[in-house]
PDB file of C-alpha atoms in Angstrom:
ATOM      1  CA  MET A   1     145.493 156.449 128.634  1.00  0.00           C
ATOM      2  CA  ILE A   2     145.865 154.476 125.392  1.00  0.00           C
ATOM      3  CA  THR A   3     149.369 153.359 126.369  1.00  0.00           C
ATOM      4  CA  SER A   4     148.022 152.130 129.697  1.00  0.00           C
ATOM      5  CA  MET A   5     145.225 150.146 127.977  1.00  0.00           C
ATOM      6  CA  VAL A   6     147.635 148.553 125.555  1.00  0.00           C
ATOM      7  CA  MET A   7     149.953 147.580 128.410  1.00  0.00           C
ATOM      8  CA  ASN A   8     147.071 146.066 130.379  1.00  0.00           C
ATOM      9  CA  LEU A   9     145.855 144.167 127.332  1.00  0.00           C
ATOM     10  CA  ALA A  10     149.327 142.749 126.760  1.00  0.00           C
ATOM     11  CA  LYS A  11     149.566 141.641 130.408  1.00  0.00           C
ATOM     12  CA  VAL A  12     146.184 139.920 130.236  1.00  0.00           C
ATOM     13  CA  LEU A  13     147.039 138.169 126.988  1.00  0.00           C
ATOM     14  CA  VAL A  14     150.252 136.825 128.514  1.00  0.00           C
ATOM     15  CA  LEU A  15     148.323 135.654 131.589  1.00  0.00           C
ATOM     16  CA  LEU A  16     145.646 134.046 129.427  1.00  0.00           C
ATOM     17  CA  THR A  17     148.210 132.166 127.374  1.00  0.00           C
ATOM     18  CA  LEU A  18     150.035 130.995 130.465  1.00  0.00           C
ATOM     19  CA  SER A  19     146.892 129.845 132.264  1.00  0.00           C
ATOM     20  CA  THR A  20     145.598 127.962 129.204  1.00  0.00           C
ATOM     21  CA  SER A  21     148.942 126.214 128.833  1.00  0.00           C
ATOM     22  CA  LEU A  22     148.866 125.234 132.504  1.00  0.00           C
ATOM     23  CA  VAL A  23     145.337 123.840 132.238  1.00  0.00           C
ATOM     24  CA  LEU A  24     146.222 121.849 129.138  1.00  0.00           C
ATOM     25  CA  ALA A  25     149.375 120.487 130.754  1.00  0.00           C
ATOM     26  CA  ALA A  26     147.507 119.487 133.920  1.00  0.00           C
ATOM     27  CA  ALA A  27     144.775 117.641 132.034  1.00  0.00           C
ATOM     28  CA  PRO A  28     145.000 113.829 132.176  1.00  0.00           C
ATOM     29  CA  SER A  29     146.540 112.214 129.155  1.00  0.00           C
ATOM     30  CA  PRO A  30     143.683 110.944 126.979  1.00  0.00           C
ATOM     31  CA  ARG A  31     143.541 107.507 125.335  1.00  0.00           C
ATOM     32  CA  PRO A  32     145.151 107.244 121.920  1.00  0.00           C
ATOM     33  CA  HIS A  33     143.145 109.326 119.508  1.00  0.00           C
ATOM     34  CA  PRO A  34     141.102 107.209 117.093  1.00  0.00           C
ATOM     35  CA  THR A  35     143.068 108.606 114.184  1.00  0.00           C
ATOM     36  CA  SER A  36     146.459 107.948 115.775  1.00  0.00           C
ATOM     37  CA  GLY A  37     148.650 105.203 114.298  1.00  0.00           C
ATOM     38  CA  VAL A  38     148.660 103.067 117.439  1.00  0.00           C
ATOM     39  CA  MET A  39     144.877 103.152 117.728  1.00  0.00           C
ATOM     40  CA  ARG A  40     144.312 102.441 114.046  1.00  0.00           C
ATOM     41  CA  SER A  41     146.677  99.482 114.209  1.00  0.00           C
ATOM     42  CA  CYS A  42     144.921  98.169 117.336  1.00  0.00           C
ATOM     43  CA  GLU A  43     141.486  98.538 115.728  1.00  0.00           C
ATOM     44  CA  ALA A  44     142.596  96.726 112.577  1.00  0.00           C
ATOM     45  CA  ARG A  45     143.759  93.756 114.661  1.00  0.00           C
ATOM     46  CA  VAL A  46     140.618  93.823 116.798  1.00  0.00           C
ATOM     47  CA  ASN A  47     138.422  93.842 113.680  1.00  0.00           C
ATOM     48  CA  ALA A  48     140.239  90.829 112.228  1.00  0.00           C
ATOM     49  CA  ILE A  49     140.004  88.951 115.542  1.00  0.00           C
ATOM     50  CA  ASN A  50     136.341  89.881 115.953  1.00  0.00           C
ATOM     51  CA  MET A  51     135.416  88.609 112.486  1.00  0.00           C
ATOM     52  CA  ARG A  52     137.247  85.322 113.000  1.00  0.00           C
ATOM     53  CA  SER A  53     135.876  84.841 116.509  1.00  0.00           C
ATOM     54  CA  SER A  54     132.305  85.629 115.449  1.00  0.00           C
ATOM     55  CA  LYS A  55     132.571  82.878 112.857  1.00  0.00           C
ATOM     56  CA  MET A  56     133.720  80.433 115.542  1.00  0.00           C
ATOM     57  CA  VAL A  57     130.779  81.355 117.801  1.00  0.00           C
ATOM     58  CA  ASP A  58     128.444  81.119 114.818  1.00  0.00           C
ATOM     59  CA  GLN A  59     129.765  77.667 113.955  1.00  0.00           C
ATOM     60  CA  ALA A  60     129.305  76.498 117.555  1.00  0.00           C
ATOM     61  CA  GLU A  61     125.721  77.787 117.524  1.00  0.00           C
ATOM     62  CA  THR A  62     125.026  75.947 114.256  1.00  0.00           C
ATOM     63  CA  MET A  63     126.406  72.731 115.765  1.00  0.00           C
ATOM     64  CA  LEU A  64     124.340  73.198 118.916  1.00  0.00           C
ATOM     65  CA  ALA A  65     121.222  73.612 116.763  1.00  0.00           C
ATOM     66  CA  LYS A  66     122.081  70.573 114.642  1.00  0.00           C
ATOM     67  CA  PHE A  67     122.516  68.265 117.651  1.00  0.00           C
ATOM     68  CA  GLY A  68     119.300  69.609 119.136  1.00  0.00           C
ATOM     69  CA  SER A  69     117.326  68.972 115.963  1.00  0.00           C
ATOM     70  CA  ILE A  70     118.588  65.381 115.674  1.00  0.00           C
ATOM     71  CA  ALA A  71     117.670  64.762 119.333  1.00  0.00           C
ATOM     72  CA  ALA A  72     114.209  66.248 118.766  1.00  0.00           C
ATOM     73  CA  ARG A  73     113.582  64.126 115.644  1.00  0.00           C
ATOM     74  CA  ALA A  74     114.746  60.993 117.464  1.00  0.00           C
ATOM     75  CA  GLN A  75     112.351  61.724 120.328  1.00  0.00           C
ATOM     76  CA  GLU A  76     109.497  62.240 117.855  1.00  0.00           C
ATOM     77  CA  PHE A  77     110.356  58.898 116.249  1.00  0.00           C
ATOM     78  CA  TYR A  78     110.397  57.179 119.636  1.00  0.00           C
ATOM     79  CA  THR A  79     107.013  58.577 120.648  1.00  0.00           C
ATOM     80  CA  SER A  80     105.237  58.096 117.331  1.00  0.00           C
ATOM     81  CA  LYS A  81     106.785  54.851 116.045  1.00  0.00           C
ATOM     82  CA  VAL A  82     108.360  52.877 118.862  1.00  0.00           C
ATOM     83  CA  VAL A  83     106.105  53.478 121.859  1.00  0.00           C
ATOM     84  CA  SER A  84     103.044  53.053 119.647  1.00  0.00           C
ATOM     85  CA  LYS A  85     104.208  49.459 119.048  1.00  0.00           C
ATOM     86  CA  GLY A  86     104.328  48.832 122.769  1.00  0.00           C
ATOM     87  CA  ILE A  87     108.134  48.998 122.944  1.00  0.00           C
ATOM     88  CA  THR A  88     109.897  51.211 125.483  1.00  0.00           C
ATOM     89  CA  VAL A  89     113.505  52.045 126.307  1.00  0.00           C
ATOM     90  CA  ALA A  90     114.080  51.612 130.040  1.00  0.00           C
ATOM     91  CA  SER A  91     116.596  54.420 130.321  1.00  0.00           C
ATOM     92  CA  TYR A  92     114.763  56.765 127.922  1.00  0.00           C
ATOM     93  CA  ASP A  93     113.894  59.451 130.519  1.00  0.00           C
ATOM     94  CA  ALA A  94     117.442  59.467 131.874  1.00  0.00           C
ATOM     95  CA  LEU A  95     118.866  59.736 128.344  1.00  0.00           C
ATOM     96  CA  VAL A  96     116.558  62.659 127.483  1.00  0.00           C
ATOM     97  CA  SER A  97     117.372  64.347 130.766  1.00  0.00           C
ATOM     98  CA  ASP A  98     121.094  64.015 130.066  1.00  0.00           C
ATOM     99  CA  VAL A  99     120.642  65.546 126.606  1.00  0.00           C
ATOM    100  CA  GLN A 100     118.845  68.538 128.158  1.00  0.00           C
ATOM    101  CA  THR A 101     121.515  68.964 130.837  1.00  0.00           C
ATOM    102  CA  GLN A 102     124.405  68.833 128.367  1.00  0.00           C
ATOM    103  CA  LYS A 103     122.616  71.244 126.044  1.00  0.00           C
ATOM    104  CA  SER A 104     122.176  73.765 128.878  1.00  0.00           C
ATOM    105  CA  VAL A 105     125.854  73.441 129.833  1.00  0.00           C
ATOM    106  CA  ALA A 106     127.013  74.029 126.250  1.00  0.00           C
ATOM    107  CA  GLU A 107     124.679  77.020 125.846  1.00  0.00           C
ATOM    108  CA  ALA A 108     125.883  78.620 129.074  1.00  0.00           C
ATOM    109  CA  ILE A 109     129.554  78.325 128.080  1.00  0.00           C
ATOM    110  CA  LEU A 110     128.840  79.640 124.599  1.00  0.00           C
ATOM    111  CA  ASN A 111     127.020  82.606 126.155  1.00  0.00           C
ATOM    112  CA  ALA A 112     130.125  83.341 128.199  1.00  0.00           C
ATOM    113  CA  ALA A 113     132.285  83.214 125.065  1.00  0.00           C
ATOM    114  CA  SER A 114     129.913  85.603 123.264  1.00  0.00           C
ATOM    115  CA  SER A 115     130.054  87.945 126.219  1.00  0.00           C
ATOM    116  CA  ASP A 116     133.882  87.886 126.205  1.00  0.00           C
ATOM    117  CA  LEU A 117     133.812  88.799 122.546  1.00  0.00           C
ATOM    118  CA  ALA A 118     131.351  91.647 123.093  1.00  0.00           C
ATOM    119  CA  ASN A 119     133.702  93.160 125.691  1.00  0.00           C
ATOM    120  CA  PHE A 120     136.778  92.823 123.493  1.00  0.00           C
ATOM    121  CA  SER A 121     137.950  96.160 122.062  1.00  0.00           C
ATOM    122  CA  CYS A 122     140.880  98.569 122.026  1.00  0.00           C
ATOM    123  CA  GLN A 123     139.013 100.656 124.619  1.00  0.00           C
ATOM    124  CA  SER A 124     138.833  97.783 127.093  1.00  0.00           C
ATOM    125  CA  GLY A 125     141.562  97.944 129.708  1.00  0.00           C
ATOM    126  CA  ASN A 126     143.397  94.821 128.621  1.00  0.00           C
ATOM    127  CA  PRO A 127     142.341  93.403 125.226  1.00  0.00           C
ATOM    128  CA  LYS A 128     144.901  90.612 125.414  1.00  0.00           C
ATOM    129  CA  ALA A 129     143.480  89.307 128.699  1.00  0.00           C
ATOM    130  CA  GLN A 130     139.955  89.604 127.297  1.00  0.00           C
ATOM    131  CA  LEU A 131     140.962  87.539 124.281  1.00  0.00           C
ATOM    132  CA  GLU A 132     142.512  84.909 126.538  1.00  0.00           C
ATOM    133  CA  LEU A 133     139.168  84.628 128.370  1.00  0.00           C
ATOM    134  CA  PHE A 134     137.458  84.084 125.020  1.00  0.00           C
ATOM    135  CA  ARG A 135     140.024  81.421 124.092  1.00  0.00           C
ATOM    136  CA  GLN A 136     139.432  79.518 127.335  1.00  0.00           C
ATOM    137  CA  ASP A 137     135.660  79.722 126.917  1.00  0.00           C
ATOM    138  CA  MET A 138     135.836  78.484 123.317  1.00  0.00           C
ATOM    139  CA  LEU A 139     137.977  75.520 124.418  1.00  0.00           C
ATOM    140  CA  SER A 140     135.350  74.774 127.076  1.00  0.00           C
ATOM    141  CA  THR A 141     132.626  75.177 124.423  1.00  0.00           C
ATOM    142  CA  ARG A 142     134.353  72.572 122.253  1.00  0.00           C
ATOM    143  CA  ALA A 143     134.513  70.134 125.172  1.00  0.00           C
ATOM    144  CA  ALA A 144     130.877  70.836 126.092  1.00  0.00           C
ATOM    145  CA  LEU A 145     129.769  70.306 122.482  1.00  0.00           C
ATOM    146  CA  LYS A 146     131.565  66.958 122.414  1.00  0.00           C
ATOM    147  CA  THR A 147     129.797  65.885 125.608  1.00  0.00           C
ATOM    148  CA  TYR A 148     126.456  67.130 124.266  1.00  0.00           C
ATOM    149  CA  ARG A 149     126.960  65.260 121.012  1.00  0.00           C
ATOM    150  CA  GLN A 150     127.795  62.080 122.964  1.00  0.00           C
ATOM    151  CA  SER A 151     124.592  62.412 125.012  1.00  0.00           C
ATOM    152  CA  VAL A 152     122.551  62.747 121.789  1.00  0.00           C
ATOM    153  CA  ILE A 153     124.372  59.728 120.345  1.00  0.00           C
ATOM    154  CA  ASN A 154     123.502  57.734 123.484  1.00  0.00           C
ATOM    155  CA  LEU A 155     119.840  58.684 123.113  1.00  0.00           C
ATOM    156  CA  VAL A 156     119.691  57.784 119.406  1.00  0.00           C
ATOM    157  CA  LYS A 157     121.573  54.533 120.009  1.00  0.00           C
ATOM    158  CA  GLY A 158     119.179  53.630 122.836  1.00  0.00           C
ATOM    159  CA  ILE A 159     116.155  54.187 120.617  1.00  0.00           C
ATOM    160  CA  HIS A 160     117.853  52.478 117.668  1.00  0.00           C
ATOM    161  CA  ALA A 161     118.619  49.369 119.705  1.00  0.00           C
ATOM    162  CA  ALA A 162     115.007  49.047 120.818  1.00  0.00           C
ATOM    163  CA  THR A 163     113.556  49.662 117.367  1.00  0.00           C
ATOM    164  CA  PRO A 164     112.539  46.479 115.482  1.00  0.00           C
ATOM    165  CA  ASP A 165     114.190  45.991 112.086  1.00  0.00           C
ATOM    166  CA  SER A 166     110.789  46.005 110.402  1.00  0.00           C
ATOM    167  CA  LEU A 167     110.491  49.753 111.021  1.00  0.00           C
TER     168      LEU A 167
ATOM    169  CA  MET B   1     145.529 155.813 135.483  1.00  0.00           C
ATOM    170  CA  LYS B   2     145.937 156.447 139.192  1.00  0.00           C
ATOM    171  CA  PRO B   3     147.450 153.627 141.257  1.00  0.00           C
ATOM    172  CA  GLY B   4     144.834 151.450 143.009  1.00  0.00           C
ATOM    173  CA  LYS B   5     142.049 152.505 140.700  1.00  0.00           C
ATOM    174  CA  ILE B   6     140.406 149.760 138.704  1.00  0.00           C
ATOM    175  CA  GLY B   7     139.151 150.999 135.379  1.00  0.00           C
ATOM    176  CA  LEU B   8     136.363 149.617 133.219  1.00  0.00           C
ATOM    177  CA  THR B   9     138.903 148.290 130.710  1.00  0.00           C
ATOM    178  CA  ASN B  10     140.696 146.322 133.415  1.00  0.00           C
ATOM    179  CA  LEU B  11     137.440 144.808 134.623  1.00  0.00           C
ATOM    180  CA  LEU B  12     136.492 143.763 131.097  1.00  0.00           C
ATOM    181  CA  LEU B  13     139.888 142.224 130.512  1.00  0.00           C
ATOM    182  CA  LEU B  14     139.707 140.362 133.830  1.00  0.00           C
ATOM    183  CA  ALA B  15     136.284 138.979 132.868  1.00  0.00           C
ATOM    184  CA  LEU B  16     137.691 137.912 129.504  1.00  0.00           C
ATOM    185  CA  LEU B  17     140.553 136.129 131.269  1.00  0.00           C
ATOM    186  CA  VAL B  18     138.188 134.232 133.587  1.00  0.00           C
ATOM    187  CA  LEU B  19     135.936 133.318 130.649  1.00  0.00           C
ATOM    188  CA  GLY B  20     138.940 132.033 128.690  1.00  0.00           C
ATOM    189  CA  ILE B  21     140.095 129.835 131.558  1.00  0.00           C
ATOM    190  CA  ILE B  22     136.623 128.384 132.107  1.00  0.00           C
ATOM    191  CA  THR B  23     136.229 127.670 128.373  1.00  0.00           C
ATOM    192  CA  ALA B  24     139.656 126.018 128.229  1.00  0.00           C
ATOM    193  CA  VAL B  25     138.882 123.797 131.215  1.00  0.00           C
ATOM    194  CA  LEU B  26     135.541 122.738 129.751  1.00  0.00           C
ATOM    195  CA  LEU B  27     137.001 122.001 126.329  1.00  0.00           C
ATOM    196  CA  VAL B  28     139.838 119.922 127.765  1.00  0.00           C
ATOM    197  CA  GLN B  29     137.444 117.817 129.812  1.00  0.00           C
ATOM    198  CA  LEU B  30     135.029 117.280 126.942  1.00  0.00           C
ATOM    199  CA  LYS B  31     135.108 113.653 125.800  1.00  0.00           C
ATOM    200  CA  THR B  32     133.824 112.269 122.568  1.00  0.00           C
ATOM    201  CA  GLY B  33     132.254 108.834 122.745  1.00  0.00           C
ATOM    202  CA  LEU B  34     131.722 107.730 119.175  1.00  0.00           C
ATOM    203  CA  LEU B  35     130.338 104.315 118.336  1.00  0.00           C
ATOM    204  CA  PRO B  36     129.946 102.884 114.834  1.00  0.00           C
ATOM    205  CA  GLN B  37     126.343 103.156 113.788  1.00  0.00           C
ATOM    206  CA  ALA B  38     126.082  99.459 113.013  1.00  0.00           C
ATOM    207  CA  SER B  39     127.544  98.375 116.356  1.00  0.00           C
ATOM    208  CA  SER B  40     125.268  96.297 118.540  1.00  0.00           C
ATOM    209  CA  PRO B  41     125.469  94.298 121.771  1.00  0.00           C
ATOM    210  CA  ARG B  42     126.576  90.963 120.340  1.00  0.00           C
ATOM    211  CA  ALA B  43     126.194  89.105 123.590  1.00  0.00           C
ATOM    212  CA  THR B  44     122.482  89.859 123.825  1.00  0.00           C
ATOM    213  CA  GLN B  45     121.985  88.808 120.220  1.00  0.00           C
ATOM    214  CA  GLY B  46     123.385  85.348 120.931  1.00  0.00           C
ATOM    215  CA  ALA B  47     120.236  83.864 122.429  1.00  0.00           C
ATOM    216  CA  ALA B  48     118.003  85.227 119.647  1.00  0.00           C
ATOM    217  CA  ASN B  49     120.370  83.954 116.930  1.00  0.00           C
ATOM    218  CA  ARG B  50     120.508  80.570 118.595  1.00  0.00           C
ATOM    219  CA  SER B  51     116.735  80.313 118.729  1.00  0.00           C
ATOM    220  CA  THR B  52     116.475  81.128 115.014  1.00  0.00           C
ATOM    221  CA  LYS B  53     119.212  78.622 114.198  1.00  0.00           C
ATOM    222  CA  ALA B  54     117.482  75.909 116.234  1.00  0.00           C
ATOM    223  CA  GLU B  55     114.287  76.492 114.252  1.00  0.00           C
ATOM    224  CA  ASP B  56     116.175  76.465 110.944  1.00  0.00           C
ATOM    225  CA  ALA B  57     118.032  73.284 111.873  1.00  0.00           C
ATOM    226  CA  LEU B  58     114.806  71.536 112.818  1.00  0.00           C
ATOM    227  CA  LEU B  59     113.290  72.512 109.469  1.00  0.00           C
ATOM    228  CA  LYS B  60     116.350  71.202 107.646  1.00  0.00           C
ATOM    229  CA  THR B  61     116.358  67.912 109.553  1.00  0.00           C
ATOM    230  CA  PRO B  62     113.691  65.659 108.043  1.00  0.00           C
ATOM    231  CA  ALA B  63     111.373  63.768 110.359  1.00  0.00           C
ATOM    232  CA  MET B  64     112.638  60.255 111.183  1.00  0.00           C
ATOM    233  CA  THR B  65     110.162  57.659 110.085  1.00  0.00           C
ATOM    234  CA  THR B  66     112.353  54.547 109.762  1.00  0.00           C
ATOM    235  CA  LYS B  67     115.141  52.805 111.636  1.00  0.00           C
ATOM    236  CA  ALA B  68     117.414  53.672 108.720  1.00  0.00           C
ATOM    237  CA  ALA B  69     116.721  57.360 109.376  1.00  0.00           C
ATOM    238  CA  LEU B  70     117.928  56.863 112.954  1.00  0.00           C
ATOM    239  CA  SER B  71     121.108  55.267 111.601  1.00  0.00           C
ATOM    240  CA  LYS B  72     121.599  58.235 109.295  1.00  0.00           C
ATOM    241  CA  GLY B  73     121.177  60.560 112.277  1.00  0.00           C
ATOM    242  CA  LEU B  74     123.888  58.632 114.115  1.00  0.00           C
ATOM    243  CA  GLN B  75     126.203  58.872 111.108  1.00  0.00           C
ATOM    244  CA  ASP B  76     125.550  62.587 110.926  1.00  0.00           C
ATOM    245  CA  LEU B  77     126.435  63.026 114.602  1.00  0.00           C
ATOM    246  CA  ASN B  78     129.599  60.955 114.359  1.00  0.00           C
ATOM    247  CA  GLY B  79     130.653  62.781 111.207  1.00  0.00           C
ATOM    248  CA  THR B  80     130.419  66.227 112.783  1.00  0.00           C
ATOM    249  CA  ASP B  81     133.861  67.549 113.615  1.00  0.00           C
ATOM    250  CA  VAL B  82     133.407  69.582 116.803  1.00  0.00           C
ATOM    251  CA  GLY B  83     137.053  70.631 116.724  1.00  0.00           C
ATOM    252  CA  THR B  84     136.361  73.118 113.933  1.00  0.00           C
ATOM    253  CA  VAL B  85     134.798  75.569 116.389  1.00  0.00           C
ATOM    254  CA  THR B  86     138.231  76.435 117.762  1.00  0.00           C
ATOM    255  CA  GLU B  87     140.127  76.546 114.462  1.00  0.00           C
ATOM    256  CA  GLY B  88     140.680  80.313 114.548  1.00  0.00           C
ATOM    257  CA  LEU B  89     142.130  80.450 118.071  1.00  0.00           C
ATOM    258  CA  THR B  90     145.753  80.063 116.958  1.00  0.00           C
ATOM    259  CA  GLU B  91     145.420  82.918 114.477  1.00  0.00           C
ATOM    260  CA  ASN B  92     143.757  85.026 117.162  1.00  0.00           C
ATOM    261  CA  SER B  93     146.724  84.433 119.480  1.00  0.00           C
ATOM    262  CA  GLN B  94     149.143  85.425 116.702  1.00  0.00           C
ATOM    263  CA  ASP B  95     147.228  88.660 116.110  1.00  0.00           C
ATOM    264  CA  ALA B  96     147.047  89.347 119.832  1.00  0.00           C
ATOM    265  CA  ALA B  97     150.784  88.912 120.329  1.00  0.00           C
ATOM    266  CA  SER B  98     151.381  92.489 119.217  1.00  0.00           C
ATOM    267  CA  PHE B  99     148.850  94.108 121.566  1.00  0.00           C
TER     268      PHE B  99
END
């Protein structure tokens, strides 16, 4: 009786070991474990890129805010100082409209760049492609900021030209 | 034990085997999704940050009350180097080369 039980137990243990091994072997290969060398190396690079890229986005946002504040102050000046003297700039509405349009364009592209950055990680399918998207969007942001700045310059120049020297 | 007779021990061992397989399958499929505690959706923060920055910039920019102030505004605009916003892209590409 005891011999039979021991034999059965041995058979079951062998079966259990075999079945567990089969299940483990059939399981899909997981992503690199967070503590593995490859993953740690990837995360270190991603962290460095993220820090640098966040600074670039931050700088673009600061520039966007700066141009906006100069445009706003120039408009205040026009309304309170120039118009009150009975002087108007013929193209003022068009200039203001252009500033608003260029601002919206720059903001939209910068949003896209921020979104690219948020999706950039070792877990994303293709981090290199994601980073390339960010690069393209930052290049577009630079171009959009230049255009936005030019539209603010046009507005300030327009007001400046109409402003009497006595002011 | 007589042939063809299933004893209580065999039944218990069979149950143990089934339980072991089920546990193994569940453990293998279990995934851990860990996120750093400080992580946050950066993209959604962008608009809020921008709004705060716009307010800060407006506070920092003094009201224009003279034509000279307009000229200073123009100088400020012309002196802003927009190219600096892409200064880190080359380093990013170098880091990404080994992905």
